[in-house]
Coordinates of N, CA and C in Angstrom, one line a residue:
X2 N 1.1 -1.5 0.4 CA -0.3 0.5 -0.4 C 1.1 1.7 -0.2
X3 N 0.7 2.2 -0.6 CA 1.7 3.4 -0.7 C 0.8 4.4 -0.4
X4 N 2.4 5.0 0.5 CA 1.4 5.7 1.8 C 2.0 7.5 1.4
X5 N 1.8 8.4 1.8 CA 1.1 10.2 1.2 C 2.8 10.1 0.6
X6 N 3.5 9.6 1.3 CA 4.9 10.3 1.0 C 5.0 9.6 -0.5
X7 N 5.0 8.5 -0.7 CA 5.3 8.0 -1.9 C 4.3 8.5 -2.7
X8 N 3.5 8.5 -2.7 CA 3.1 9.5 -3.9 C 3.5 10.5 -4.1
X9 N 3.3 11.2 -3.5 CA 4.2 13.1 -3.5 C 5.2 12.9 -3.9
X10 N 6.5 11.8 -3.6 CA 7.5 11.8 -4.2 C 7.6 11.3 -5.8
X11 N 6.3 10.4 -6.0 CA 6.1 9.8 -7.3 C 5.7 10.9 -8.1
X12 N 5.3 11.8 -7.4 CA 4.1 13.4 -8.1 C 5.6 14.2 -8.6
X13 N 6.6 14.2 -8.3 CA 7.5 15.1 -8.0 C 8.0 14.7 -9.3
X14 N 8.6 13.0 -9.6 CA 9.3 12.7 -10.4 C 8.5 13.0 -11.3
X15 N 6.7 13.4 -12.0 CA 6.5 13.1 -13.2 C 6.9 14.7 -13.6
X16 N 7.0 15.9 -12.6 CA 6.9 17.1 -13.5 C 8.2 16.8 -13.9
X17 N 7.7 17.2 -15.3 CA 8.3 17.8 -16.3 C 8.6 19.0 -16.6
X18 N 10.6 19.5 -16.9 CA 10.3 21.0 -16.9 C 10.4 20.7 -18.3
X19 N 10.3 22.4 -18.5 CA 10.0 22.8 -20.1 C 11.3 22.6 -20.9
X20 N 11.8 21.8 -22.3 CA 13.3 22.2 -22.9 C 13.9 23.3 -22.2
X21 N 15.3 23.3 -23.1 CA 15.9 24.9 -22.4 C 15.7 25.1 -24.2
X22 N 15.5 26.9 -24.1 CA 15.4 27.3 -25.2 C 16.7 28.1 -26.0
X23 N 17.0 27.8 -26.8 CA 18.5 29.1 -27.4 C 17.8 30.2 -28.1
X24 N 18.8 31.0 -27.9 CA 18.6 32.3 -29.3 C 19.6 31.9 -30.1
X25 N 19.3 32.5 -31.7 CA 19.8 32.8 -32.6 C 20.6 33.6 -33.1
X26 N 21.2 33.7 -33.3 CA 22.0 35.2 -33.6 C 22.9 35.3 -34.2
X27 N 22.6 36.5 -34.9 CA 24.1 36.6 -36.2 C 25.4 37.3 -35.9
X28 N 26.2 37.8 -35.8 CA 27.6 38.0 -34.9 C 27.9 38.7 -36.7
X29 N 28.6 40.3 -36.1 CA 29.0 41.1 -37.1 C 30.6 40.8 -37.8
X30 N 30.9 41.2 -38.8 CA 31.8 40.9 -39.7 C 32.6 41.9 -40.6
X31 N 33.6 42.7 -40.8 CA 33.7 43.5 -41.7 C 33.2 43.5 -43.5
X32 N 33.0 41.9 -43.7 CA 33.2 41.7 -45.2 C 31.5 41.6 -45.6
X33 N 30.2 41.5 -44.9 CA 28.9 40.8 -45.2 C 28.5 42.1 -45.9
X34 N 27.5 42.8 -46.7 CA 26.8 43.0 -46.6 C 25.7 43.4 -46.2
X35 N 25.5 44.6 -46.4 CA 23.6 44.7 -44.8 C 22.7 44.3 -46.1
X36 N 22.6 44.5 -46.8 CA 21.9 43.9 -47.5 C 21.4 42.5 -47.9
X37 N 22.7 41.3 -47.5 CA 23.1 40.3 -47.3 C 22.3 40.2 -46.1
X38 N 22.7 40.4 -45.2 CA 22.7 40.1 -44.1 C 20.5 40.4 -43.7
X39 N 20.6 41.5 -44.5 CA 18.5 41.5 -44.1 C 17.9 40.6 -44.3
X40 N 18.8 40.4 -45.9 CA 17.7 38.9 -46.8 C 17.8 37.4 -46.1
X41 N 18.8 37.5 -45.3 CA 18.5 36.2 -44.4 C 17.8 36.0 -43.8
X42 N 18.0 37.4 -42.6 CA 17.3 37.9 -41.4 C 15.9 37.8 -42.2
X43 N 15.5 37.8 -42.8 CA 13.0 38.3 -43.3 C 13.3 36.6 -44.4
X44 N 14.6 35.7 -44.9 CA 14.3 34.7 -45.5 C 14.2 33.5 -44.6
X45 N 14.9 33.3 -44.2 CA 15.0 32.5 -42.5 C 14.3 33.1 -40.9
X46 N 13.8 33.5 -40.9 CA 13.6 34.3 -39.4 C 12.4 34.6 -39.6
X47 N 11.5 34.3 -40.7 CA 10.2 35.4 -41.2 C 10.4 37.1 -40.7
X48 N 10.8 37.4 -40.7 CA 10.9 38.3 -40.2 C 10.6 39.8 -41.6
X49 N 9.1 40.7 -40.8 CA 8.7 41.9 -42.1 C 10.8 42.4 -43.1
X50 N 10.8 43.4 -43.6 CA 12.0 44.6 -44.4 C 12.3 45.1 -42.8
X51 N 11.9 45.5 -42.3 CA 12.1 46.9 -41.2 C 12.2 45.8 -39.4
X52 N 11.8 44.9 -39.3 CA 12.2 44.0 -38.2 C 13.6 43.4 -38.2
X53 N 13.3 43.3 -40.1 CA 14.8 42.6 -39.9 C 16.1 43.8 -40.6
X54 N 16.0 44.9 -40.6 CA 16.6 46.1 -40.8 C 17.8 46.4 -39.2
X55 N 16.5 46.6 -39.0 CA 16.4 46.8 -36.8 C 17.9 45.5 -36.8
X56 N 17.3 44.8 -36.7 CA 18.2 43.2 -36.3 C 18.9 43.6 -37.2
X57 N 19.6 43.8 -38.2 CA 21.0 44.0 -38.9 C 21.8 45.7 -38.1
X58 N 20.6 46.5 -38.0 CA 21.8 47.3 -37.2 C 22.4 47.3 -36.0
X59 N 21.4 46.0 -35.2 CA 22.5 46.1 -34.1 C 23.4 45.0 -33.9
X60 N 23.5 44.0 -35.6 CA 24.4 43.2 -35.7 C 25.8 44.0 -35.7
X61 N 25.4 45.4 -36.7 CA 27.0 46.3 -37.1 C 27.0 47.2 -36.2
X62 N 26.4 47.4 -35.2 CA 26.7 48.8 -33.7 C 27.1 47.9 -32.6
X63 N 26.6 46.8 -32.1 CA 26.9 45.9 -31.2 C 27.2 44.7 -31.3
X64 N 27.8 44.3 -32.7 CA 28.7 43.0 -33.2 C 27.8 42.0 -32.6
X65 N 26.1 42.0 -32.5 CA 25.7 40.8 -32.1 C 24.0 41.2 -32.6
X66 N 23.6 40.8 -33.7 CA 22.1 41.2 -33.5 C 21.0 39.7 -33.6
X67 N 20.5 39.2 -31.9 CA 19.5 38.2 -32.1 C 18.1 38.1 -32.9
X68 N 18.2 37.0 -33.0 CA 17.2 36.9 -35.0 C 15.5 36.0 -34.1
X69 N 15.7 35.5 -33.2 CA 14.1 34.9 -32.5 C 15.1 33.2 -31.3
X70 N 14.3 33.2 -30.4 CA 14.2 32.3 -29.6 C 13.8 31.1 -30.0
X71 N 14.4 29.8 -30.1 CA 14.1 28.6 -30.7 C 14.3 27.2 -29.5
X72 N 13.2 26.1 -30.0 CA 14.0 24.8 -29.0 C 15.3 24.4 -30.2
X73 N 16.1 23.9 -29.0 CA 17.3 23.2 -29.3 C 17.7 23.1 -30.9
X74 N 16.6 21.7 -31.7 CA 16.9 21.0 -32.9 C 16.6 22.7 -33.7
X75 N 15.2 23.6 -33.7 CA 14.9 24.5 -34.5 C 16.2 25.6 -35.0
X76 N 16.4 26.2 -33.7 CA 17.8 26.7 -33.4 C 19.1 26.5 -34.3
X77 N 19.2 25.3 -34.0 CA 20.1 23.8 -34.5 C 20.3 24.5 -36.4
X78 N 19.0 24.0 -36.6 CA 18.6 23.8 -38.0 C 18.7 25.2 -39.1
X79 N 18.3 26.3 -38.0 CA 18.6 27.5 -38.8 C 20.1 27.7 -38.5
X80 N 20.6 27.9 -38.2 CA 22.3 28.2 -38.1 C 22.8 27.2 -39.0
X81 N 22.6 26.3 -39.4 CA 22.9 25.5 -40.4 C 22.4 26.3 -42.0
X82 N 21.6 25.8 -41.7 CA 21.0 26.8 -43.1 C 21.3 28.4 -43.5
X83 N 22.2 29.2 -42.4 CA 22.2 30.4 -42.8 C 23.7 30.1 -42.8
X84 N 24.5 29.1 -42.2 CA 26.0 29.3 -42.6 C 26.1 29.1 -44.2
X85 N 24.7 27.5 -44.4 CA 25.3 27.4 -45.4 C 25.2 28.0 -46.7
X86 N 23.7 29.5 -46.4 CA 23.6 30.4 -47.8 C 24.8 30.6 -47.8
X87 N 25.3 31.9 -46.5 CA 26.6 32.8 -46.7 C 27.3 31.8 -47.2
X88 N 28.1 30.6 -47.1 CA 28.9 30.5 -47.7 C 29.3 29.7 -49.7
X89 N 28.1 29.8 -49.6 CA 27.6 29.6 -50.9 C 27.4 30.9 -51.8
X90 N 27.4 32.0 -51.1 CA 27.2 33.5 -51.5 C 28.0 34.4 -50.7
X91 N 29.3 33.2 -50.7 CA 31.5 33.7 -49.9 C 30.7 34.6 -49.6
X92 N 30.8 34.8 -47.9 CA 30.1 35.6 -47.2 C 30.8 34.4 -45.7
X93 N 31.2 35.4 -45.5 CA 32.2 35.2 -43.7 C 31.4 34.9 -42.6
X94 N 29.8 35.1 -42.9 CA 28.0 36.0 -41.8 C 28.5 34.5 -40.7
X95 N 28.6 35.0 -39.6 CA 28.9 34.2 -38.7 C 27.2 34.2 -37.9
X96 N 26.8 33.3 -37.7 CA 25.5 32.4 -37.0 C 25.7 31.5 -36.1
X97 N 25.3 32.2 -34.8 CA 25.2 31.2 -33.4 C 24.2 30.7 -32.7
X98 N 24.1 29.6 -31.6 CA 22.9 29.9 -30.7 C 23.4 29.4 -29.4
X99 N 23.1 30.2 -28.4 CA 23.2 30.4 -26.9 C 22.1 30.3 -26.3
X100 N 22.1 29.8 -25.0 CA 21.3 28.9 -24.3 C 20.8 30.0 -23.8
X101 N 19.4 29.7 -23.3 CA 18.5 31.5 -22.7 C 18.6 31.1 -21.5

């Protein structure tokens, strides 16, 4: 027969934490054109032109601009897509993910 303490312990074990979230950010460099960065943000992060421009300016002014917050798998996929697109276009744009 289960005691009240056993039941409470079982309930504590069943409580799940939400998965960690990751922010995806672009890093500044001196070679990638601003228009290319805006296009990347619009294409891969579904931002309108004005928002994409604001993120690009954050990258330019502060060295980093956050494009969105996602689960680990989605963040990793977005980073890979951005890096692949940038390399194919011949740009050294860097994209990273950081746990929030």
